[in-house]
């Protein structure tokens, strides 16, 4: 790539995708923010002038819809969430240099200015397009006010995005078979005049931009098909009240599409930072107008906005293009998607209330996989990583070596740093810098853990406790104190609070947050007190307790909201993990030994005393069967009679919970999705 390595002479801007002011944060949401915070801290440690900015995304239809449900104004609704986010991030040591929101004056003004520039440069035109309209509600249906079918992949899609299918951005009028989410009725398409941004004119530019773009490979590759295919112009106005008014004289009720003003907040937030600290500390105009290195850190569901629409807008209005886009994978909980409506989540507040230090989850999220890979969270895995790596490797090395140094020498013994350890620390600094330049927060974290691992091996190999006081013993301990100091410096991005504690334990001056990587090799303080233990083990009983809490909460929520499961599927970020295919093939004759029949459920009742089991009476044509199935909690039993199912008719009889079971009903997955027939095959028909 054409960019020079970090640190550069240019001001850098690191941004995190704006959280949408619409709900509570769970630890899955934190991945992007923790990643962004680690990345910007690591850049600063390398000596890069850096502003780390973000803000809340206040506009758009989901806020308007939910505010209406609560009977408050969209502004009130969004501000409430904004304030919660603003308070929550620092509790996880995510410390933005500026955190604004898209509805504030800075962003409103800058957005209007940018749109006026787009117009002046000839990039905006007016066109009549079909807009979904709800005649009963007498209302236009922008974005999330309409649902229907994606014209590209045929999946169910919501408003402006195909969130369950191909992930495409959908333009107004594109969604097929539109249905109003206000009344649930079929919507009409009516012609209406809207403003368009000529993205198509920038097609060639965007192709070149993608060649230069750094970051994660998903962000570099995924937009290719959009940019190399037929690039459509982009409708930038919407028929609603909530949003930033389209600038100009005769604009009645058009506001700007939320995806116009949202990314502009990256610039606005940087501008606010400059206004606070002064242009001599950080100059937003230099960063965004001249030669800034801009790194966007986002979730992978918004790659298209950051690699097509946003750079097109920047290019058309004379701003600097992004240098890199890092798009994170999703996060699952015990192998399944987080579901806020099912309360199947570990909430950010909850994590803190359980008394866990932010460093633990930061470390977990940063190092569990590559940034673009999906990461699974479970309390078991969390315990294992904390106990093995943070307690067993990092904490163990620091405590044993610093305690020994304190007891034997009341601090750092008088000796020069050995060549071997100097080389090893320099290697860790190189790995750290390589992590930054490879856009890998995992590597930034792992570089430090490997250094601590080396420290453990080093002290074990030299066994200073067996040595008489002398040059060799002093040398070994001096080396270990230096490694400890290097850990403090290099671990600051991942575990800022813990690094500061270690820095204080080492009796170092000032704060570790202000030092660069070179401080890892500066001579340590001559004296220090007994060290603290940085990390505590998580006990197995704690994990059991936390899992029980999660399970009972999910069950309680399921009871409360049993009837409404419809919008839940779309919320699961990732489907259940699939089992690998079986290696062994079977012959056709073996398959034919299974007697599969179409059945019709005649009756279904729960088995008393059994949590999961239901007794079904199934008509399989030649006879009626009594079959026990583990579906009691997963289906509404009253709804089952009349349903067609597939039955394994020649399965051995069994007794379950004292009830005879004569056959098996086929079902898919943990939710026991019952298999049925597509047409009207009669009960008893052989399935083959
Ligand atoms: Zn689609």
XYZ file of C-alpha atoms and ligand atoms in Angstrom:
689
model
C 0.000 0.000 0.000
C 1.006 3.520 -0.516
C 0.807 4.833 3.032
C 3.872 5.219 5.201
C 3.927 3.352 8.494
C 2.659 4.801 11.764
C 3.864 6.958 13.418
C 3.619 9.568 10.660
C 4.081 13.330 10.764
C 0.366 13.795 10.128
C -2.419 14.178 12.656
C -4.393 10.950 12.965
C -8.105 10.680 13.676
C -9.425 7.412 15.068
C -13.207 7.116 15.064
C -15.693 4.541 16.313
C -18.956 3.862 14.507
C -21.593 6.026 16.153
C -23.732 4.083 18.618
C -27.374 4.456 17.690
C -29.272 6.232 20.479
C -31.894 3.557 20.756
C -31.147 0.993 23.477
C -28.916 -0.330 26.227
C -25.335 -1.411 25.668
C -24.249 -5.012 26.124
C -20.707 -6.303 26.056
C -21.109 -7.280 22.405
C -21.543 -3.608 21.534
C -18.319 -2.798 23.351
C -16.137 -4.622 20.881
C -15.832 -1.728 18.438
C -15.376 0.893 21.166
C -12.812 -1.097 23.100
C -11.034 -1.864 19.819
C -11.033 1.824 18.892
C -9.807 2.887 22.303
C -6.959 0.345 22.251
C -6.018 1.369 18.743
C -5.897 5.087 19.499
C -3.975 4.552 22.753
C -1.474 2.374 20.882
C -1.027 5.053 18.211
C -0.423 7.684 20.890
C 2.153 5.388 22.539
C 3.986 5.257 19.215
C 4.146 9.042 19.273
C 1.424 9.624 16.705
C -0.581 12.797 17.197
C -4.076 11.342 17.512
C -7.648 12.436 18.171
C -10.057 9.688 19.228
C -13.610 10.780 18.544
C -17.158 9.556 18.205
C -20.680 10.598 19.137
C -24.226 9.293 19.375
C -26.300 8.823 16.245
C -29.535 10.603 17.112
C -31.574 10.676 13.906
C -33.315 8.192 11.689
C -36.564 6.299 11.838
C -35.886 3.794 14.672
C -35.512 6.666 17.145
C -38.663 8.326 15.804
C -40.610 5.050 15.965
C -39.508 4.179 19.497
C -39.987 7.694 20.840
C -43.530 7.598 19.508
C -44.148 4.310 21.331
C -42.969 5.890 24.580
C -44.890 9.088 23.975
C -41.823 11.339 24.145
C -40.160 13.513 21.538
C -37.416 11.920 19.438
C -34.953 14.440 20.840
C -35.810 13.572 24.439
C -35.614 9.876 23.661
C -32.283 10.073 21.842
C -30.673 12.421 24.361
C -31.466 10.037 27.177
C -29.592 7.230 25.429
C -26.804 9.582 24.435
C -26.218 10.524 28.054
C -26.157 6.879 29.108
C -23.543 6.053 26.473
C -21.492 9.062 27.452
C -21.415 7.823 31.039
C -20.883 4.160 30.212
C -17.865 4.340 27.904
C -15.437 5.817 30.469
C -16.433 3.075 32.920
C -14.824 0.681 30.446
C -11.842 3.028 30.082
C -13.048 3.969 26.605
C -11.976 7.596 26.721
C -12.809 9.628 23.674
C -11.013 12.919 23.210
C -14.422 14.163 22.183
C -17.834 12.534 22.258
C -20.613 14.585 20.715
C -23.900 13.747 19.035
C -25.336 14.244 15.575
C -28.093 16.613 16.682
C -25.798 19.181 18.265
C -25.143 22.556 16.674
C -21.656 21.745 15.400
C -22.871 18.757 13.429
C -26.065 20.416 12.233
C -24.148 23.376 10.841
C -21.325 21.348 9.330
C -23.791 18.920 7.722
C -25.683 21.760 6.062
C -22.430 23.280 4.889
C -21.267 20.002 3.364
C -24.600 19.486 1.596
C -24.470 23.031 0.223
C -20.969 22.302 -1.082
C -22.222 19.083 -2.702
C -24.886 21.170 -4.450
C -22.441 23.881 -5.475
C -20.117 21.267 -6.965
C -22.980 19.906 -9.054
C -23.314 16.599 -7.233
C -26.971 16.962 -6.270
C -30.047 16.632 -8.479
C -33.770 16.334 -7.967
C -35.785 13.384 -9.200
C -39.276 11.981 -8.799
C -39.244 8.528 -7.273
C -41.843 6.190 -5.842
C -42.041 6.557 -2.063
C -43.972 4.141 0.125
C -47.097 5.736 1.524
C -49.611 4.536 4.101
C -53.034 5.804 3.004
C -54.698 4.847 6.301
C -52.160 6.680 8.419
C -51.934 9.393 5.737
C -48.166 9.327 6.061
C -45.019 8.794 4.018
C -43.041 5.739 5.020
C -39.313 6.408 5.056
C -36.802 3.678 5.975
C -37.901 1.639 8.984
C -41.531 2.673 8.550
C -41.713 0.141 5.763
C -40.871 -3.550 5.481
C -40.972 -5.893 2.547
C -38.847 -8.072 0.302
C -35.289 -7.342 -0.786
C -35.171 -7.005 -4.610
C -31.624 -8.402 -4.668
C -31.888 -11.569 -2.586
C -35.586 -12.052 -1.862
C -35.173 -12.044 1.918
C -37.331 -10.066 4.289
C -35.880 -6.575 4.560
C -36.485 -3.548 6.737
C -36.653 -0.140 5.123
C -33.222 0.959 4.051
C -31.314 -2.242 4.642
C -31.529 -5.919 3.842
C -30.524 -6.862 7.354
C -31.490 -10.526 7.180
C -30.270 -11.286 3.688
C -27.562 -9.807 1.530
C -26.838 -6.825 3.805
C -27.282 -4.263 1.061
C -28.323 -0.684 1.575
C -31.764 -0.279 -0.037
C -32.821 2.941 -1.696
C -36.338 4.364 -1.241
C -38.770 2.625 -3.588
C -36.613 -0.470 -3.977
C -38.237 -2.685 -1.380
C -40.828 -5.037 -2.925
C -44.271 -5.818 -1.508
C -44.014 -2.888 0.932
C -45.930 -3.066 4.194
C -46.412 -0.143 6.581
C -44.984 -0.765 10.038
C -47.415 1.807 11.419
C -50.634 0.040 10.477
C -49.419 -3.310 9.166
C -51.288 -2.659 5.921
C -49.891 -2.932 2.430
C -48.266 0.351 1.462
C -48.656 2.170 -1.841
C -45.910 3.705 -3.891
C -46.519 7.356 -4.751
C -44.251 9.617 -6.733
C -42.425 12.281 -4.830
C -39.516 14.586 -5.539
C -36.262 13.861 -3.703
C -32.606 14.887 -3.792
C -29.912 12.574 -5.046
C -26.152 12.533 -4.651
C -24.374 11.569 -7.901
C -22.273 8.796 -6.387
C -22.127 7.246 -9.871
C -19.843 10.062 -11.034
C -17.284 9.012 -8.473
C -17.201 5.369 -9.511
C -13.693 5.495 -10.933
C -12.413 7.391 -7.934
C -13.946 4.853 -5.544
C -12.203 1.984 -7.323
C -8.852 3.724 -6.844
C -9.738 4.588 -3.274
C -10.348 0.920 -2.501
C -6.921 0.060 -3.927
C -5.366 2.433 -1.404
C -7.611 1.608 1.523
C -5.957 -0.133 4.471
C -7.567 -1.897 7.421
C -9.217 -5.282 7.694
C -9.625 -7.336 4.519
C -13.427 -7.515 4.799
C -13.600 -3.719 4.488
C -11.210 -3.756 1.528
C -12.901 -6.576 -0.389
C -16.606 -6.462 0.346
C -17.239 -3.073 -1.337
C -15.628 -4.221 -4.600
C -18.815 -5.720 -5.964
C -20.751 -2.546 -5.175
C -18.173 -0.228 -6.665
C -17.400 -2.348 -9.695
C -21.036 -3.080 -10.488
C -23.611 -0.522 -11.504
C -23.162 2.168 -8.877
C -26.450 3.851 -8.100
C -26.926 7.425 -7.054
C -27.955 7.874 -3.476
C -31.167 9.444 -2.229
C -30.167 11.849 0.539
C -33.544 13.186 1.657
C -36.428 11.713 3.613
C -40.038 12.625 4.334
C -39.947 13.106 8.072
C -39.643 15.747 10.765
C -36.861 14.264 12.883
C -33.438 14.936 11.455
C -31.398 17.787 10.025
C -33.444 19.962 7.666
C -32.386 19.957 4.077
C -30.661 23.338 3.715
C -32.248 25.924 1.428
C -35.248 28.163 1.096
C -38.269 26.193 0.016
C -37.711 22.990 1.881
C -40.926 22.009 3.564
C -40.722 18.693 5.296
C -37.610 17.058 3.895
C -34.791 16.134 6.228
C -31.428 14.646 5.336
C -31.097 10.897 5.366
C -29.524 9.808 8.663
C -26.520 8.319 6.853
C -25.622 11.773 5.517
C -25.235 13.488 8.876
C -24.044 10.490 10.923
C -20.496 10.142 9.528
C -20.119 13.927 9.377
C -20.144 13.690 13.169
C -16.627 12.245 12.886
C -15.502 15.623 11.565
C -17.756 17.641 13.885
C -16.501 15.766 16.914
C -12.884 16.419 15.891
C -13.762 20.080 15.427
C -15.210 20.245 18.929
C -12.019 18.696 20.250
C -9.953 21.423 18.573
C -12.302 24.084 19.927
C -11.663 22.758 23.416
C -7.897 22.164 23.341
C -6.771 24.648 20.677
C -5.456 24.151 17.160
C -1.870 24.031 18.410
C -2.724 20.788 20.264
C -4.854 19.286 17.523
C -5.902 20.962 14.298
C -9.119 19.445 12.921
C -8.847 21.322 9.653
C -5.370 20.039 8.968
C -6.529 16.517 9.797
C -9.670 16.573 7.670
C -8.699 19.026 4.933
C -5.004 18.455 4.322
C -3.119 15.373 5.349
C -4.783 13.539 8.227
C -4.552 9.771 8.670
C -8.163 8.829 9.327
C -8.944 5.358 10.697
C -12.578 4.287 11.009
C -13.407 1.439 13.365
C -16.849 -0.014 12.753
C -19.022 -3.119 12.876
C -19.011 -5.076 9.640
C -22.700 -4.376 9.010
C -21.898 -0.785 8.008
C -18.975 -1.386 5.649
C -20.853 -0.102 2.604
C -21.529 3.271 4.185
C -17.891 3.740 5.153
C -16.283 2.522 1.942
C -18.675 3.858 -0.695
C -21.036 6.675 0.339
C -18.810 8.305 2.927
C -15.566 8.513 0.912
C -17.634 9.701 -2.071
C -19.058 12.514 0.038
C -15.618 13.434 1.385
C -14.112 13.432 -2.082
C -16.894 15.546 -3.578
C -16.557 18.205 -0.887
C -12.771 18.404 -0.593
C -12.112 16.458 2.573
C -9.420 13.857 3.230
C -10.338 10.250 2.416
C -10.114 7.532 5.097
C -6.751 5.828 5.304
C -8.150 2.672 6.855
C -11.398 0.986 7.811
C -11.334 -1.732 10.460
C -14.581 -3.701 10.463
C -15.156 -6.029 13.401
C -16.881 -9.375 13.308
C -19.940 -10.054 15.393
C -20.021 -11.392 18.895
C -22.037 -14.331 20.118
C -23.021 -15.461 23.586
C -22.519 -19.169 24.287
C -22.440 -19.765 20.543
C -25.711 -17.941 19.794
C -26.556 -14.376 18.884
C -27.132 -11.759 21.549
C -30.828 -10.978 21.719
C -31.823 -7.801 23.496
C -35.532 -8.587 23.279
C -34.989 -11.993 24.890
C -32.706 -10.413 27.474
C -30.116 -12.876 26.283
C -27.118 -10.664 26.793
C -24.466 -9.680 29.284
C -25.278 -6.024 29.818
C -22.511 -3.452 30.210
C -23.909 -2.243 33.557
C -24.353 -5.766 34.755
C -20.730 -6.651 34.039
C -19.553 -3.742 36.188
C -22.073 -4.433 38.937
C -20.686 -7.960 39.187
C -17.450 -6.268 40.203
C -15.321 -7.145 37.189
C -12.549 -4.806 36.185
C -12.884 -3.274 32.694
C -9.396 -4.566 31.837
C -10.653 -8.156 31.769
C -13.338 -7.695 29.149
C -11.104 -5.350 27.163
C -8.428 -8.008 27.046
C -10.960 -10.699 26.169
C -12.575 -8.745 23.348
C -9.276 -7.519 21.931
C -7.346 -10.764 21.858
C -9.895 -13.531 21.440
C -9.717 -13.535 17.671
C -8.733 -11.365 14.747
C -10.699 -8.120 14.667
C -12.809 -9.181 11.711
C -13.560 -12.649 13.060
C -16.646 -13.447 15.073
C -15.940 -13.848 18.754
C -17.894 -15.973 21.179
C -18.329 -14.917 24.783
C -19.117 -17.326 27.582
C -18.388 -16.939 31.259
C -16.357 -20.175 31.071
C -14.121 -18.875 28.312
C -13.860 -15.539 30.082
C -12.748 -17.305 33.266
C -10.191 -19.388 31.379
C -8.604 -16.439 29.611
C -8.478 -14.375 32.794
C -7.126 -17.204 34.953
C -4.608 -18.588 32.470
C -3.312 -15.477 30.774
C -3.946 -12.431 32.961
C -3.498 -14.149 36.328
C -1.279 -17.086 35.326
C 1.070 -15.351 32.915
C 1.030 -11.546 33.312
C 0.028 -11.221 36.987
C 2.179 -14.133 38.105
C 5.324 -12.808 36.471
C 4.831 -9.278 37.809
C 4.032 -10.291 41.348
C 6.735 -12.878 41.858
C 9.524 -10.804 40.290
C 8.606 -7.464 41.888
C 7.994 -9.005 45.310
C 11.394 -10.667 45.109
C 13.039 -7.402 44.005
C 11.393 -5.508 46.837
C 12.353 -8.055 49.499
C 15.935 -8.511 48.375
C 16.809 -5.007 47.159
C 13.898 -2.740 48.168
C 13.568 -2.010 44.471
C 15.791 -2.230 41.434
C 19.239 -3.752 42.094
C 22.295 -1.943 40.806
C 23.139 -3.588 37.481
C 22.923 -2.847 33.760
C 20.167 -4.263 31.626
C 21.374 -7.420 29.864
C 21.622 -7.522 26.078
C 19.310 -10.521 25.922
C 16.486 -8.767 27.757
C 17.040 -5.484 25.937
C 16.652 -7.347 22.621
C 13.555 -9.086 23.857
C 11.895 -5.834 24.943
C 12.837 -4.172 21.656
C 11.242 -7.151 19.914
C 8.035 -6.621 21.919
C 7.997 -2.935 20.931
C 8.397 -3.956 17.280
C 5.536 -6.452 17.596
C 3.406 -3.775 19.215
C 4.141 -1.326 16.360
C 3.517 -4.063 13.801
C 0.140 -4.697 15.440
C -0.751 -1.031 14.930
C 0.386 -1.033 11.310
C -1.433 -4.300 10.615
C -4.593 -2.878 12.221
C -4.564 -5.760 14.694
C -5.545 -4.907 18.250
C -5.084 -8.579 19.041
C -1.398 -8.361 18.163
C -1.036 -5.225 20.310
C -2.359 -7.223 23.276
C -0.527 -10.448 22.490
C 2.862 -8.726 22.173
C 2.675 -7.887 25.880
C 1.462 -11.280 27.031
C 4.326 -12.936 25.147
C 6.774 -10.586 26.859
C 5.385 -11.523 30.284
C 5.589 -15.181 29.253
C 9.249 -14.645 28.410
C 9.692 -13.005 31.833
C 8.287 -16.097 33.525
C 10.612 -18.378 31.599
C 13.558 -16.096 32.264
C 13.084 -16.025 36.023
C 12.377 -19.758 36.087
C 15.491 -20.526 34.121
C 17.796 -18.376 36.281
C 16.199 -19.226 39.649
C 17.470 -16.104 41.421
C 16.126 -17.430 44.746
C 18.858 -20.086 44.591
C 21.632 -17.588 43.912
C 23.862 -15.968 46.518
C 23.832 -12.203 46.498
C 26.158 -11.145 43.721
C 26.356 -9.779 40.211
C 24.376 -12.607 38.615
C 21.456 -12.345 40.989
C 21.354 -8.555 40.673
C 21.434 -8.901 36.910
C 18.484 -11.288 36.778
C 16.332 -9.138 39.057
C 17.292 -5.930 37.260
C 16.188 -7.550 33.997
C 12.884 -8.658 35.497
C 12.095 -5.157 36.805
C 12.771 -3.804 33.314
C 10.411 -6.347 31.790
C 7.773 -5.329 34.357
C 8.194 -1.696 33.390
C 7.917 -2.583 29.708
C 4.706 -4.503 30.453
C 3.279 -1.381 32.122
C 4.090 0.756 29.087
C 2.949 -1.695 26.419
C -0.147 -2.963 28.242
C -1.543 0.557 28.706
C -3.723 0.440 25.558
C -5.401 -2.837 26.535
C -5.543 -2.412 30.318
C -5.110 1.300 31.105
C -6.168 1.147 34.755
C -4.027 -1.882 35.561
C -1.027 -0.411 33.744
C -1.313 2.739 35.839
C -1.472 0.666 39.029
C 1.663 -1.195 37.982
C 3.350 2.115 37.115
C 2.629 3.370 40.624
C 3.834 0.109 42.148
C 7.087 0.611 40.270
C 7.315 4.056 41.859
C 7.565 5.711 38.454
C 6.949 9.434 38.012
C 3.891 10.904 36.353
C 1.341 8.738 34.593
C 1.846 5.797 32.271
C -0.814 7.282 29.988
C 1.628 9.980 28.886
C 4.686 7.909 28.056
C 5.752 6.538 24.681
C 6.962 3.035 23.892
C 10.604 4.115 24.389
C 9.899 4.415 28.130
C 9.818 0.604 28.186
C 13.633 0.722 28.072
C 14.215 3.688 30.403
C 15.918 2.798 33.683
C 13.374 1.813 36.342
C 13.023 3.658 39.673
C 15.639 2.630 42.240
C 13.210 1.816 45.031
C 9.635 0.610 45.301
C 7.311 -0.960 47.825
C 5.667 -4.361 47.918
C 3.679 -4.831 44.697
C -0.056 -5.392 44.496
C -1.557 -8.392 42.766
C -2.960 -6.990 39.550
C -5.438 -9.705 38.645
C -7.646 -12.043 40.682
C -8.700 -15.536 39.711
C -12.323 -16.130 38.830
C -13.675 -19.121 40.761
C -15.688 -21.882 39.085
C -18.619 -21.214 41.428
C -18.759 -17.631 40.165
C -19.125 -18.904 36.615
C -21.957 -21.226 37.625
C -23.683 -18.414 39.449
C -23.383 -16.073 36.456
C -24.689 -18.700 34.058
C -27.664 -19.385 36.306
C -28.467 -15.694 36.468
C -28.359 -15.448 32.697
C -30.523 -18.524 32.193
C -33.171 -17.541 34.684
C -33.344 -14.043 33.282
C -33.820 -15.346 29.736
C -36.539 -17.716 30.971
C -38.312 -14.928 32.882
C -38.241 -12.674 29.820
C -39.525 -15.508 27.635
C -42.534 -15.909 29.927
C -43.260 -12.201 29.889
C -43.084 -11.854 26.131
C -44.041 -15.319 24.983
C -46.438 -14.105 22.358
C -44.130 -11.746 20.522
C -41.241 -13.544 18.913
C -41.538 -12.085 15.465
C -38.904 -9.361 15.551
C -36.477 -11.497 17.428
C -34.999 -13.453 14.574
C -33.760 -10.324 12.904
C -31.963 -9.330 16.055
C -29.822 -12.397 16.376
C -26.527 -11.231 14.979
C -25.296 -14.649 14.061
C -27.087 -17.924 13.646
C -26.328 -20.922 15.824
C -22.980 -22.462 15.134
C -23.362 -25.359 12.748
C -22.110 -28.826 13.491
C -19.529 -30.174 11.062
C -20.800 -32.684 8.501
C -20.353 -36.349 9.362
C -17.448 -37.950 7.542
C -18.938 -41.409 7.162
C -21.280 -41.934 4.235
C -24.143 -44.428 4.384
C -25.485 -46.546 1.553
C -28.931 -46.010 0.061
C -30.057 -49.313 1.510
C -29.138 -48.196 4.968
C -31.162 -45.035 4.434
C -34.126 -47.119 3.305
C -34.114 -48.910 6.619
C -35.585 -45.742 8.091
C -39.361 -45.777 7.826
C -40.176 -42.069 7.621
C -43.850 -41.134 7.397
C -45.943 -38.033 7.116
C -47.976 -37.604 10.278
C -50.595 -35.211 11.512
C -50.602 -34.109 15.130
C -54.009 -34.778 16.656
C -53.279 -33.836 20.237
C -50.408 -32.396 22.276
C -50.095 -32.062 26.048
C -47.264 -31.413 28.462
C -46.048 -34.267 30.644
C -46.467 -33.320 34.262
C -43.205 -33.051 36.173
C -41.077 -33.013 33.016
C -39.721 -29.604 32.067
C -39.297 -30.210 28.399
C -41.398 -33.187 27.369
C -44.741 -33.224 25.630
C -46.945 -36.199 24.756
C -48.161 -36.100 21.166
C -50.848 -38.159 19.498
C -49.958 -38.445 15.836
C -52.000 -39.885 12.976
C -49.627 -41.749 10.634
C -52.326 -43.032 8.313
C -52.187 -46.722 9.168
C -52.524 -46.033 12.881
C -52.292 -43.433 15.637
C -49.092 -43.174 17.603
C -48.244 -41.796 21.006
C -44.880 -40.018 20.751
C -42.937 -38.147 23.427
C -41.014 -35.112 22.172
C -38.778 -32.535 23.911
C -40.726 -29.536 22.705
C -42.787 -28.475 25.714
C -41.104 -25.090 26.236
C -40.375 -24.431 22.614
C -43.821 -24.560 21.078
C -47.277 -23.463 21.996
C -48.818 -26.918 22.423
C -52.336 -25.673 21.717
C -51.232 -24.609 18.241
C -49.896 -28.015 17.259
C -52.998 -30.119 16.496
C -53.526 -30.149 12.727
C -49.839 -29.620 11.969
C -48.100 -32.022 9.578
C -44.868 -33.539 10.830
C -42.341 -36.163 9.750
C -42.204 -39.260 11.969
C -39.560 -41.973 12.271
C -42.098 -44.769 12.458
C -39.798 -47.740 13.032
C -37.777 -46.330 15.925
C -37.577 -48.641 18.932
C -40.231 -47.988 21.521
C -39.066 -46.252 24.649
C -40.398 -45.016 27.953
C -39.702 -41.396 28.841
C -40.755 -40.057 32.240
C -43.024 -43.059 32.617
C -44.767 -42.361 29.314
C -44.489 -44.715 26.371
C -43.055 -43.208 23.189
C -43.648 -45.027 19.910
C -41.645 -43.219 17.240
C -39.936 -39.887 16.847
C -40.941 -36.520 15.413
C -38.194 -34.826 13.365
C -37.168 -31.317 14.348
C -34.257 -29.008 13.536
C -31.897 -27.361 15.972
C -32.090 -26.335 19.587
C -35.378 -24.538 19.063
C -36.916 -27.805 17.783
C -38.192 -26.323 14.556
C -40.628 -29.057 13.454
C -40.234 -30.501 9.957
C -43.394 -30.382 7.897
C -44.544 -30.937 4.316
C -44.615 -28.334 1.589
C -47.813 -29.531 -0.118
C -50.634 -31.757 1.048
C -49.163 -35.247 1.391
C -51.576 -37.452 3.325
C -50.692 -38.862 6.749
C -48.977 -42.215 6.284
C -47.189 -41.249 3.051
C -43.647 -42.616 3.008
C -40.887 -39.948 3.064
C -37.944 -40.884 0.878
Zn -30.996 -8.680 0.223
